[in-house]
Short mmCIF file of C-alpha atoms in Angstrom, two decimals:
data_model
loop_
_atom_site.label_atom_id
_atom_site.label_comp_id
_atom_site.label_asym_id
_atom_site.label_seq_id
_atom_site.Cartn_x
_atom_site.Cartn_y
_atom_site.Cartn_z
CA MET A 1 -68.09 44.00 -58.55
CA PRO A 2 -67.54 47.62 -57.44
CA GLY A 3 -64.10 48.95 -56.56
CA VAL A 4 -64.10 50.68 -53.16
CA ALA A 5 -61.74 52.05 -50.54
CA VAL A 6 -61.19 49.19 -48.10
CA HIS A 7 -59.90 49.63 -44.55
CA SER A 8 -61.07 46.56 -42.58
CA SER A 9 -61.77 42.88 -43.02
CA ASN A 10 -65.49 43.60 -42.64
CA GLU A 11 -65.32 46.11 -45.48
CA VAL A 12 -63.46 43.54 -47.56
CA ARG A 13 -66.33 41.10 -47.10
CA GLN A 14 -68.86 43.84 -47.91
CA ALA A 15 -66.89 44.87 -50.97
CA ALA A 16 -66.75 41.31 -52.23
CA ALA A 17 -70.49 41.05 -51.77
CA GLY A 18 -71.05 44.37 -53.51
CA THR A 19 -72.81 45.90 -50.49
CA VAL A 20 -70.58 48.97 -49.87
CA THR A 21 -71.90 52.16 -51.41
CA SER A 22 -70.21 55.50 -51.90
CA SER A 23 -70.69 58.63 -53.93
CA LYS A 24 -67.52 59.55 -55.81
CA PRO A 25 -66.68 57.49 -58.93
CA VAL A 26 -63.13 56.41 -59.68
CA GLU A 27 -61.60 53.76 -61.90
CA GLY A 28 -61.15 50.35 -60.30
CA ILE A 29 -59.15 47.26 -61.17
CA VAL A 30 -59.69 43.61 -60.40
CA SER A 31 -56.59 41.41 -60.46
CA SER A 32 -55.88 37.77 -59.69
CA ARG A 33 -52.83 36.30 -57.97
CA ASP A 34 -51.34 35.11 -61.24
CA GLY A 35 -51.22 38.64 -62.59
CA ASP A 36 -54.22 38.63 -64.97
CA VAL A 37 -55.83 42.05 -64.92
CA ARG A 38 -59.16 43.50 -66.06
CA SER A 39 -60.59 46.99 -65.53
CA VAL A 40 -63.96 47.73 -63.97
CA GLY A 41 -65.76 50.83 -62.80
CA GLY A 42 -65.58 51.69 -59.12
CA HIS A 43 -66.36 54.14 -56.37
CA SER A 44 -64.43 55.58 -53.43
CA THR A 45 -65.80 57.45 -50.47
CA ASP A 46 -63.00 60.04 -50.66
CA GLY A 47 -61.41 59.66 -54.08
CA ARG A 48 -58.00 58.79 -52.58
CA VAL A 49 -57.86 55.11 -53.46
CA VAL A 50 -59.30 52.42 -55.66
CA VAL A 51 -59.10 48.72 -54.97
CA GLU A 52 -58.38 45.40 -56.66
CA LEU A 53 -60.32 42.43 -55.37
CA SER A 54 -59.93 38.73 -56.09
CA ASP A 55 -60.63 35.62 -54.02
CA ASN A 56 -58.02 36.39 -51.38
CA TYR A 57 -56.24 39.47 -52.67
CA VAL A 58 -56.82 43.15 -52.00
CA ARG A 59 -54.74 46.05 -53.30
CA THR A 60 -55.40 49.71 -52.63
CA ILE A 61 -53.94 52.12 -55.14
CA GLY A 62 -53.34 55.84 -54.84
CA ALA A 63 -55.52 58.01 -57.02
CA THR A 64 -53.93 60.26 -59.63
CA GLY A 65 -51.47 62.61 -58.00
CA THR A 66 -51.09 60.58 -54.80
CA ALA A 67 -48.61 57.95 -53.70
CA ALA A 68 -49.51 54.27 -54.04
CA ARG A 69 -50.08 51.92 -51.14
CA ALA A 70 -50.57 48.21 -51.59
CA THR A 71 -51.85 45.57 -49.21
CA SER A 72 -52.00 41.88 -49.94
CA ARG A 73 -54.37 39.88 -47.74
CA PRO A 74 -54.10 36.12 -48.32
CA PRO A 75 -55.88 33.63 -46.10
CA PRO A 76 -54.25 32.76 -42.77
CA ARG A 77 -50.99 30.81 -43.09
CA ASP A 78 -52.36 27.75 -41.31
CA SER A 79 -55.17 27.41 -43.85
CA GLU A 80 -52.85 26.51 -46.72
CA PRO A 81 -50.01 24.00 -47.17
CA ALA A 82 -46.55 25.17 -46.12
CA LEU A 83 -45.01 25.13 -49.59
CA SER A 84 -41.60 26.62 -50.28
CA MET A 85 -41.12 28.96 -53.20
CA ASN A 86 -39.13 27.49 -56.09
CA THR A 87 -35.81 29.31 -56.31
CA SER A 88 -32.86 29.04 -58.67
CA ILE A 89 -29.47 30.70 -59.04
CA GLU A 90 -27.32 31.74 -61.99
CA VAL A 91 -23.75 32.88 -61.30
CA GLU A 92 -21.10 34.06 -63.74
CA TYR A 93 -17.44 33.40 -62.96
CA TRP A 94 -14.22 34.46 -64.64
CA VAL A 95 -12.11 31.58 -65.94
CA ILE A 96 -8.34 31.76 -65.45
CA ASP A 97 -5.33 29.58 -66.12
CA THR A 98 -2.82 28.53 -63.47
CA ASP A 99 -1.00 31.87 -63.85
CA GLY A 100 -4.11 33.92 -63.15
CA LYS A 101 -4.59 35.05 -66.75
CA LEU A 102 -8.11 35.12 -68.18
CA THR A 103 -8.89 32.25 -70.53
CA THR A 104 -11.88 30.61 -72.18
CA PRO A 105 -14.13 28.09 -70.36
CA GLY A 106 -13.51 25.41 -72.97
CA ALA A 107 -14.64 22.04 -71.65
CA LEU A 108 -16.16 23.60 -68.51
CA ALA A 109 -19.11 24.88 -70.53
CA ASP A 110 -19.96 21.32 -71.55
CA VAL A 111 -19.94 19.74 -68.09
CA SER A 112 -23.75 19.63 -67.94
CA GLU A 113 -26.94 21.23 -69.20
CA HIS A 114 -26.54 23.77 -66.38
CA THR A 115 -23.17 25.13 -67.50
CA GLU A 116 -22.60 27.43 -70.46
CA ARG A 117 -20.45 30.10 -72.03
CA GLU A 118 -21.37 33.75 -71.65
CA PHE A 119 -21.27 36.54 -74.23
CA VAL A 120 -17.58 37.29 -73.63
CA GLU A 121 -14.73 34.80 -73.99
CA PRO A 122 -13.45 34.35 -70.38
CA LEU A 123 -16.86 34.22 -68.67
CA PHE A 124 -18.62 31.02 -67.55
CA GLU A 125 -22.11 30.59 -66.10
CA LEU A 126 -23.34 27.97 -63.65
CA LYS A 127 -27.11 27.59 -63.23
CA THR A 128 -29.21 25.53 -60.86
CA PRO A 129 -32.61 24.14 -61.78
CA PRO A 130 -35.57 25.45 -59.75
CA CYS A 131 -35.39 24.03 -56.21
CA GLU A 132 -38.33 23.69 -53.81
CA THR A 133 -36.35 24.05 -50.59
CA VAL A 134 -33.26 25.86 -49.39
CA ASP A 135 -31.64 22.52 -48.57
CA GLU A 136 -32.24 21.26 -52.11
CA LEU A 137 -30.82 24.49 -53.55
CA ARG A 138 -27.70 24.22 -51.39
CA ARG A 139 -27.07 20.57 -52.25
CA THR A 140 -27.68 21.12 -55.95
CA PHE A 141 -25.42 24.17 -56.10
CA VAL A 142 -22.59 22.45 -54.24
CA ASP A 143 -22.87 19.25 -56.29
CA GLN A 144 -22.69 21.25 -59.50
CA PHE A 145 -19.66 23.16 -58.25
CA GLU A 146 -17.81 20.00 -57.25
CA THR A 147 -18.35 18.55 -60.72
CA VAL A 148 -17.19 21.73 -62.45
CA LEU A 149 -14.14 22.18 -60.22
CA SER A 150 -13.13 18.57 -60.76
CA ARG A 151 -13.22 19.09 -64.51
CA ALA A 152 -11.43 22.44 -64.16
CA ALA A 153 -8.56 20.78 -62.31
CA GLU A 154 -8.18 18.28 -65.15
CA VAL A 155 -7.76 21.07 -67.73
CA ASP A 156 -5.74 23.49 -65.54
CA LYS A 157 -8.47 26.09 -65.23
CA ARG A 158 -9.97 27.86 -62.23
CA LEU A 159 -12.99 30.02 -61.38
CA VAL A 160 -12.83 33.51 -59.90
CA PRO A 161 -15.70 35.00 -57.81
CA LEU A 162 -15.17 38.69 -58.63
CA GLY A 163 -17.62 41.18 -60.14
CA THR A 164 -14.91 42.39 -62.55
CA PRO A 165 -11.48 40.97 -63.47
CA ILE A 166 -10.01 44.05 -61.66
CA ASN A 167 -7.49 44.74 -64.43
CA CYS A 168 -6.73 42.82 -67.60
CA ASP A 169 -6.10 43.03 -71.31
CA PRO A 170 -9.10 43.95 -73.51
CA ILE A 171 -11.85 41.31 -73.45
CA ALA A 172 -13.40 40.12 -76.71
CA LEU A 173 -17.07 39.48 -77.39
CA ARG A 174 -17.94 36.00 -78.58
CA PRO A 175 -19.41 35.91 -82.10
CA ASP A 176 -23.09 36.51 -81.42
CA GLU A 177 -25.73 38.42 -83.38
CA ARG A 178 -27.57 39.56 -80.29
CA GLY A 179 -24.39 41.06 -78.84
CA ARG A 180 -23.58 42.70 -82.17
CA ILE A 181 -26.98 44.39 -82.26
CA GLN A 182 -26.62 45.61 -78.69
CA LYS A 183 -23.23 47.11 -79.52
CA GLU A 184 -24.63 48.88 -82.58
CA VAL A 185 -27.56 50.31 -80.60
CA ILE A 186 -25.83 51.21 -77.34
CA GLY A 187 -22.53 52.23 -78.89
CA ASP A 188 -19.08 52.21 -77.34
CA ASP A 189 -20.51 52.24 -73.80
CA PHE A 190 -21.66 48.65 -74.30
CA ALA A 191 -18.00 47.67 -73.85
CA TYR A 192 -18.31 48.22 -70.09
CA ALA A 193 -20.62 45.19 -69.86
CA LYS A 194 -17.81 42.95 -71.11
CA TYR A 195 -16.01 43.32 -67.77
CA CYS A 196 -18.95 42.35 -65.53
CA ALA A 197 -19.78 39.07 -63.78
CA GLY A 198 -22.93 38.81 -61.71
CA THR A 199 -25.40 36.71 -59.76
CA HIS A 200 -29.04 36.30 -60.76
CA VAL A 201 -31.64 34.92 -58.35
CA HIS A 202 -34.93 33.61 -59.77
CA VAL A 203 -38.02 33.13 -57.62
CA GLU A 204 -41.24 31.44 -58.59
CA LYS A 205 -44.00 33.79 -59.76
CA ARG A 206 -46.80 34.14 -57.23
CA ASN A 207 -48.34 37.49 -56.22
CA VAL A 208 -46.24 39.06 -58.94
CA THR A 209 -46.89 42.75 -58.34
CA ASP A 210 -45.76 42.48 -54.73
CA GLN A 211 -42.75 40.43 -55.82
CA LEU A 212 -41.64 43.02 -58.37
CA ASN A 213 -42.07 45.89 -55.93
CA THR A 214 -40.30 44.08 -53.10
CA LEU A 215 -37.30 43.20 -55.26
CA ILE A 216 -37.07 46.84 -56.36
CA ALA A 217 -37.11 47.89 -52.71
CA LEU A 218 -34.49 45.26 -51.81
CA ASP A 219 -32.04 46.27 -54.53
CA ALA A 220 -29.68 47.71 -51.90
CA ALA A 221 -29.04 44.12 -50.78
CA LEU A 222 -26.48 43.99 -53.57
CA ALA A 223 -24.12 45.54 -50.97
CA LEU A 224 -24.05 42.22 -49.10
CA VAL A 225 -21.94 40.54 -51.79
CA ASN A 226 -20.12 43.36 -53.61
CA SER A 227 -16.92 41.76 -54.86
CA SER A 228 -14.88 44.23 -56.90
CA PRO A 229 -14.38 48.01 -56.66
CA TYR A 230 -12.12 48.12 -59.73
CA LEU A 231 -12.36 48.27 -63.50
CA ARG A 232 -9.23 48.29 -65.67
CA GLY A 233 -7.29 48.88 -62.48
CA GLU A 234 -9.15 52.07 -61.52
CA ARG A 235 -11.39 52.29 -58.47
CA LEU A 236 -14.98 53.10 -59.49
CA ALA A 237 -17.28 52.14 -56.62
CA ASN A 238 -17.78 49.42 -54.01
CA SER A 239 -19.52 47.52 -56.80
CA ALA A 240 -17.73 48.49 -59.99
CA ARG A 241 -20.01 46.10 -61.89
CA ALA A 242 -23.22 47.81 -60.80
CA TYR A 243 -21.60 51.17 -61.55
CA CYS A 244 -20.67 50.02 -65.06
CA TYR A 245 -24.20 48.93 -65.89
CA ARG A 246 -26.06 51.83 -64.32
CA LYS A 247 -23.70 54.74 -64.93
CA LYS A 248 -21.88 53.67 -68.09
CA SER A 249 -23.36 50.97 -70.35
CA TYR A 250 -26.96 52.17 -70.13
CA GLU A 251 -26.38 55.84 -69.36
CA GLU A 252 -28.07 56.79 -72.65
CA PHE A 253 -30.80 54.16 -72.15
CA PRO A 254 -31.64 54.50 -68.43
CA LYS A 255 -35.02 52.81 -68.74
CA HIS A 256 -33.25 49.74 -70.15
CA GLY A 257 -30.67 49.34 -67.39
CA GLN A 258 -31.75 51.05 -64.17
CA LEU A 259 -34.38 50.46 -61.49
CA TRP A 260 -37.97 50.92 -62.57
CA ARG A 261 -40.59 52.57 -60.39
CA TYR A 262 -43.03 50.45 -58.38
CA VAL A 263 -46.05 49.17 -60.29
CA ASP A 264 -49.72 48.81 -59.43
CA THR A 265 -50.38 45.88 -61.76
CA VAL A 266 -48.51 43.31 -63.81
CA GLY A 267 -50.18 44.78 -66.87
CA GLU A 268 -48.40 48.06 -66.19
CA TRP A 269 -45.05 46.24 -66.11
CA ARG A 270 -45.80 44.52 -69.41
CA ARG A 271 -46.72 47.82 -71.04
CA ARG A 272 -43.37 49.22 -69.94
CA LEU A 273 -41.63 46.26 -71.58
CA GLU A 274 -43.51 46.87 -74.81
CA HIS A 275 -42.47 50.55 -74.77
CA ARG A 276 -38.83 49.60 -74.12
CA TYR A 277 -38.93 47.16 -77.04
CA ASP A 278 -40.31 49.86 -79.32
CA GLU A 279 -37.55 52.25 -78.19
CA PHE A 280 -34.85 49.65 -78.76
CA GLU A 281 -36.25 48.73 -82.16
CA ALA A 282 -36.35 52.39 -83.22
CA ALA A 283 -32.75 52.90 -82.10
CA ALA A 284 -31.69 49.74 -83.95
CA VAL A 285 -33.37 50.86 -87.17
CA GLU A 286 -31.64 54.22 -86.83
CA ALA A 287 -28.35 52.32 -86.49
CA GLY A 288 -29.03 50.47 -89.75
CA ILE A 289 -30.55 47.22 -88.44
CA ASP A 290 -33.89 46.17 -89.91
CA GLU A 291 -36.93 45.42 -87.76
CA ALA A 292 -37.04 41.75 -88.74
CA THR A 293 -33.49 41.19 -87.48
CA VAL A 294 -34.34 42.86 -84.17
CA ALA A 295 -37.48 40.73 -83.80
CA GLU A 296 -35.46 37.57 -84.51
CA HIS A 297 -33.10 38.16 -81.59
CA PHE A 298 -35.10 40.24 -79.10
CA SER A 299 -38.56 40.34 -77.57
CA PRO A 300 -40.26 42.43 -74.87
CA ASP A 301 -39.36 39.62 -72.43
CA ASP A 302 -35.59 40.06 -72.87
CA VAL A 303 -35.00 43.53 -74.31
CA VAL A 304 -34.09 45.19 -70.99
CA TRP A 305 -31.20 44.68 -68.56
CA THR A 306 -32.89 46.21 -65.55
CA PRO A 307 -31.99 44.99 -62.03
CA VAL A 308 -35.43 43.37 -61.70
CA ARG A 309 -36.98 41.42 -64.56
CA LEU A 310 -40.20 39.50 -65.13
CA ARG A 311 -39.30 36.33 -67.06
CA ASP A 312 -42.31 34.77 -68.77
CA SER A 313 -40.14 32.15 -70.44
CA MET A 314 -38.99 30.59 -67.15
CA PRO A 315 -41.49 31.72 -65.53
CA THR A 316 -39.93 33.67 -62.67
CA VAL A 317 -39.25 37.07 -61.20
CA GLU A 318 -35.51 37.70 -61.45
CA TRP A 319 -33.14 39.88 -59.40
CA ARG A 320 -29.93 40.62 -61.31
CA SER A 321 -28.08 43.21 -59.21
CA PRO A 322 -25.56 41.23 -57.11
CA ASP A 323 -21.95 40.68 -58.14
CA ALA A 324 -20.46 37.25 -58.62
CA ALA A 325 -19.35 36.08 -55.17
CA LEU A 326 -18.18 33.07 -53.19
CA PRO A 327 -20.70 30.20 -53.35
CA SER A 328 -21.44 30.42 -49.61
CA GLN A 329 -22.18 34.14 -49.96
CA VAL A 330 -24.46 33.53 -52.93
CA LEU A 331 -26.34 30.81 -51.05
CA ARG A 332 -26.76 32.96 -47.95
CA LEU A 333 -28.10 35.84 -50.03
CA ALA A 334 -30.47 33.65 -52.05
CA THR A 335 -31.73 32.00 -48.86
CA GLU A 336 -32.48 35.27 -47.08
CA LEU A 337 -34.02 36.77 -50.20
CA GLU A 338 -36.27 33.74 -50.59
CA MET A 339 -37.38 34.11 -46.96
CA VAL A 340 -38.51 37.69 -47.60
CA MET A 341 -40.24 36.70 -50.83
CA GLU A 342 -41.99 33.85 -49.03
CA GLU A 343 -43.08 36.26 -46.30
CA ILE A 344 -44.82 38.62 -48.73
CA HIS A 345 -46.96 35.70 -49.86
CA HIS A 346 -48.38 35.38 -46.35
CA THR A 347 -48.62 38.91 -45.03
CA ASN A 348 -49.50 42.52 -45.76
CA VAL A 349 -47.27 44.52 -48.12
CA GLU A 350 -47.39 48.30 -47.97
CA ILE A 351 -45.53 51.07 -49.78
CA GLU A 352 -44.76 54.19 -47.81
CA ALA A 353 -46.13 57.40 -49.31
CA GLU A 354 -43.13 59.23 -47.85
CA SER A 355 -40.07 57.79 -46.12
CA ASP A 356 -37.70 58.93 -43.43
CA PRO A 357 -34.35 57.38 -44.48
CA ARG A 358 -33.55 56.75 -40.81
CA ASP A 359 -36.31 54.16 -40.40
CA ALA A 360 -37.78 53.49 -43.85
CA GLY A 361 -39.00 49.99 -44.60
CA HIS A 362 -39.23 46.86 -42.49
CA VAL A 363 -40.04 43.17 -42.61
CA THR A 364 -41.74 41.88 -39.46
CA ALA A 365 -44.29 39.27 -38.47
CA ASP A 366 -46.92 42.01 -38.76
CA GLY A 367 -46.17 42.80 -42.38
CA VAL A 368 -43.79 44.15 -44.98
CA ARG A 369 -43.39 47.89 -45.48
CA LEU A 370 -41.47 49.11 -48.51
CA PRO A 371 -39.81 52.54 -48.60
CA ALA A 372 -40.94 55.19 -51.06
CA PHE A 373 -39.33 54.58 -54.44
CA GLU A 374 -36.99 57.58 -54.24
CA THR A 375 -35.71 56.36 -50.87
CA ALA A 376 -35.20 52.82 -52.22
CA CYS A 377 -33.14 54.34 -55.05
CA ASP A 378 -31.04 56.31 -52.57
CA TYR A 379 -30.29 53.11 -50.65
CA ALA A 380 -29.40 51.27 -53.88
CA GLU A 381 -27.08 54.09 -54.95
CA ALA A 382 -25.30 54.07 -51.59
CA ALA A 383 -25.06 50.27 -51.74
CA MET A 384 -23.36 50.53 -55.12
CA LEU A 385 -20.97 53.33 -54.14
CA ASP A 386 -20.18 52.49 -50.50
CA GLY A 387 -21.50 48.98 -49.85
CA LEU A 388 -21.93 48.02 -46.20
CA GLU A 389 -19.64 50.91 -45.26
CA SER A 390 -22.84 52.95 -45.52
CA ASP A 391 -24.48 52.77 -42.09
CA ALA A 392 -27.81 53.76 -43.62
CA VAL A 393 -27.67 50.80 -46.02
CA ALA A 394 -26.62 48.35 -43.31
CA ARG A 395 -29.42 49.47 -40.97
CA TYR A 396 -31.98 49.34 -43.77
CA LEU A 397 -31.02 45.82 -44.80
CA ASP A 398 -31.19 44.73 -41.17
CA ARG A 399 -34.75 46.11 -40.95
CA MET A 400 -35.62 44.26 -44.16
CA GLY A 401 -34.65 40.89 -42.68
CA PHE A 402 -31.02 40.33 -43.71
CA SER A 403 -28.37 39.15 -41.25
CA VAL A 404 -25.97 41.92 -42.24
CA GLY A 405 -23.28 40.97 -39.72
CA ASP A 406 -22.91 37.52 -41.30
CA TYR A 407 -21.76 38.95 -44.63
CA HIS A 408 -18.15 39.84 -45.37
CA PRO A 409 -18.11 41.21 -48.93
CA ILE A 410 -14.97 40.64 -50.97
CA ALA A 411 -15.01 44.27 -52.14
CA THR A 412 -14.41 45.46 -48.58
CA ARG A 413 -11.42 43.14 -48.24
CA ILE A 414 -9.67 44.27 -51.44
CA ASP A 415 -10.69 47.94 -51.45
CA GLY A 416 -8.37 50.78 -50.53
CA ARG A 417 -6.20 51.17 -53.62
CA GLN A 418 -6.59 53.84 -56.25
CA TYR A 419 -4.99 51.63 -58.89
CA VAL A 420 -4.32 47.90 -59.26
CA THR A 421 -1.72 46.74 -61.78
CA LYS A 422 -2.37 43.81 -64.10
CA SER A 423 0.19 41.77 -62.19
CA ASP A 424 -1.50 42.47 -58.86
CA ALA A 425 -4.88 41.73 -60.45
CA ARG A 426 -3.62 38.30 -61.53
CA ASP A 427 -2.48 37.63 -57.97
CA LEU A 428 -5.91 38.65 -56.62
CA ARG A 429 -7.67 36.41 -59.11
CA LEU A 430 -5.50 33.47 -58.04
CA GLU A 431 -6.11 34.25 -54.37
CA TYR A 432 -9.87 34.27 -54.80
CA ALA A 433 -9.84 31.19 -57.01
CA ASN A 434 -8.18 29.47 -54.04
CA LEU A 435 -10.81 30.84 -51.67
CA LEU A 436 -13.62 29.68 -53.95
CA GLU A 437 -12.28 26.13 -53.98
CA GLU A 438 -11.89 26.17 -50.18
CA ASP A 439 -15.40 27.60 -49.86
CA VAL A 440 -16.91 24.78 -51.91
CA ALA A 441 -14.97 22.18 -49.89
CA GLU A 442 -16.32 23.63 -46.64
CA LEU A 443 -19.87 23.68 -47.99
CA SER A 444 -19.51 20.06 -49.06
CA GLU A 445 -18.22 19.00 -45.64
CA ALA A 446 -21.12 20.78 -43.95
CA LEU A 447 -23.60 18.85 -46.09
CA GLU A 448 -22.07 15.55 -44.97
CA VAL A 449 -22.47 16.30 -41.26
#
């Protein structure tokens, strides 16, 4: 099958039949919806683009030296069943005692198969299984929370929905070989990660290249749930957690902890993972750790801490940028994110060659348009530093399908101080532990209506 520049549905049919001819050879790619890729020869009438063709999938790719543009063309929505995309949530919460001091999860980590300890002592993670509908996700999340909070009350512990503890005594790593290796490789900067609690949203793998690119473009949506501007009492950014990961922990390993560029194929993403593993392994060996030990605890699937990850083991595409937040905020964000991800399965997805920050990107019934990568990075940076106080970020997220006015990030409520004492930080943790419990109660009541 030849690869050709495609600009109309008629040309798509001709291309599939092999009836389009042109004069200038380029390299083409054929890819399927599940991400399998194989290379073929191809032609383009002008040399600007090549094309991937599969049963219902077309992707045009910029030639060397030009920007990429992608278009996904599935069959009409009414020709296939209206299936929801499986979605799951993982959220990390700080555990405190009745005085607001950080403590270990203890029995909370053993409540169910969906609760567990994290890599630092006072952090606890709650995970949902994959859910087919938003309603199922909401009910599952709330049910899990009610069970955990009931057990927490029995053992005088509480959960705090903040991206950092704001200010506290030094936090210890749990005994863990993987964490030890990371510390040896990354160095002292790895300590910043010990003060971070986040939200991870997993979506079912479908047209994976579009999913990866769209999540990269949507990274600025982290602003919707920023929950702590402070680290060790000092103000860092509207999301101190994102700042810690991107500007501190992985400053010397930017390709391991920052946004990656858009990709043209899943194969390209996997090659990047292999390169990152090789880099990490080399750094570990230099730090005195043998290759076999690295291979025992790491793989290309889990060697990076980038905001967007492809998880073969689950199998999902994962967005890891948001802070920990109130359960209702997490559910709202996951719901609206899932709606965008569902939309890209049924419409055209394009990447702008150049973007005007004033109107870059949109999600409409006519298609999804992603901003140029540099513009997406600018939005993400502003989201981290200024949150929804950035008008450019708020307008962009509105264009991308988020109900910005319905979000009230915790970070905005507690911002405004240059320094927060440990005593004040304990009070804030207690205040937001109260709000979390009230939030879960309200969600539960709404489900009963």
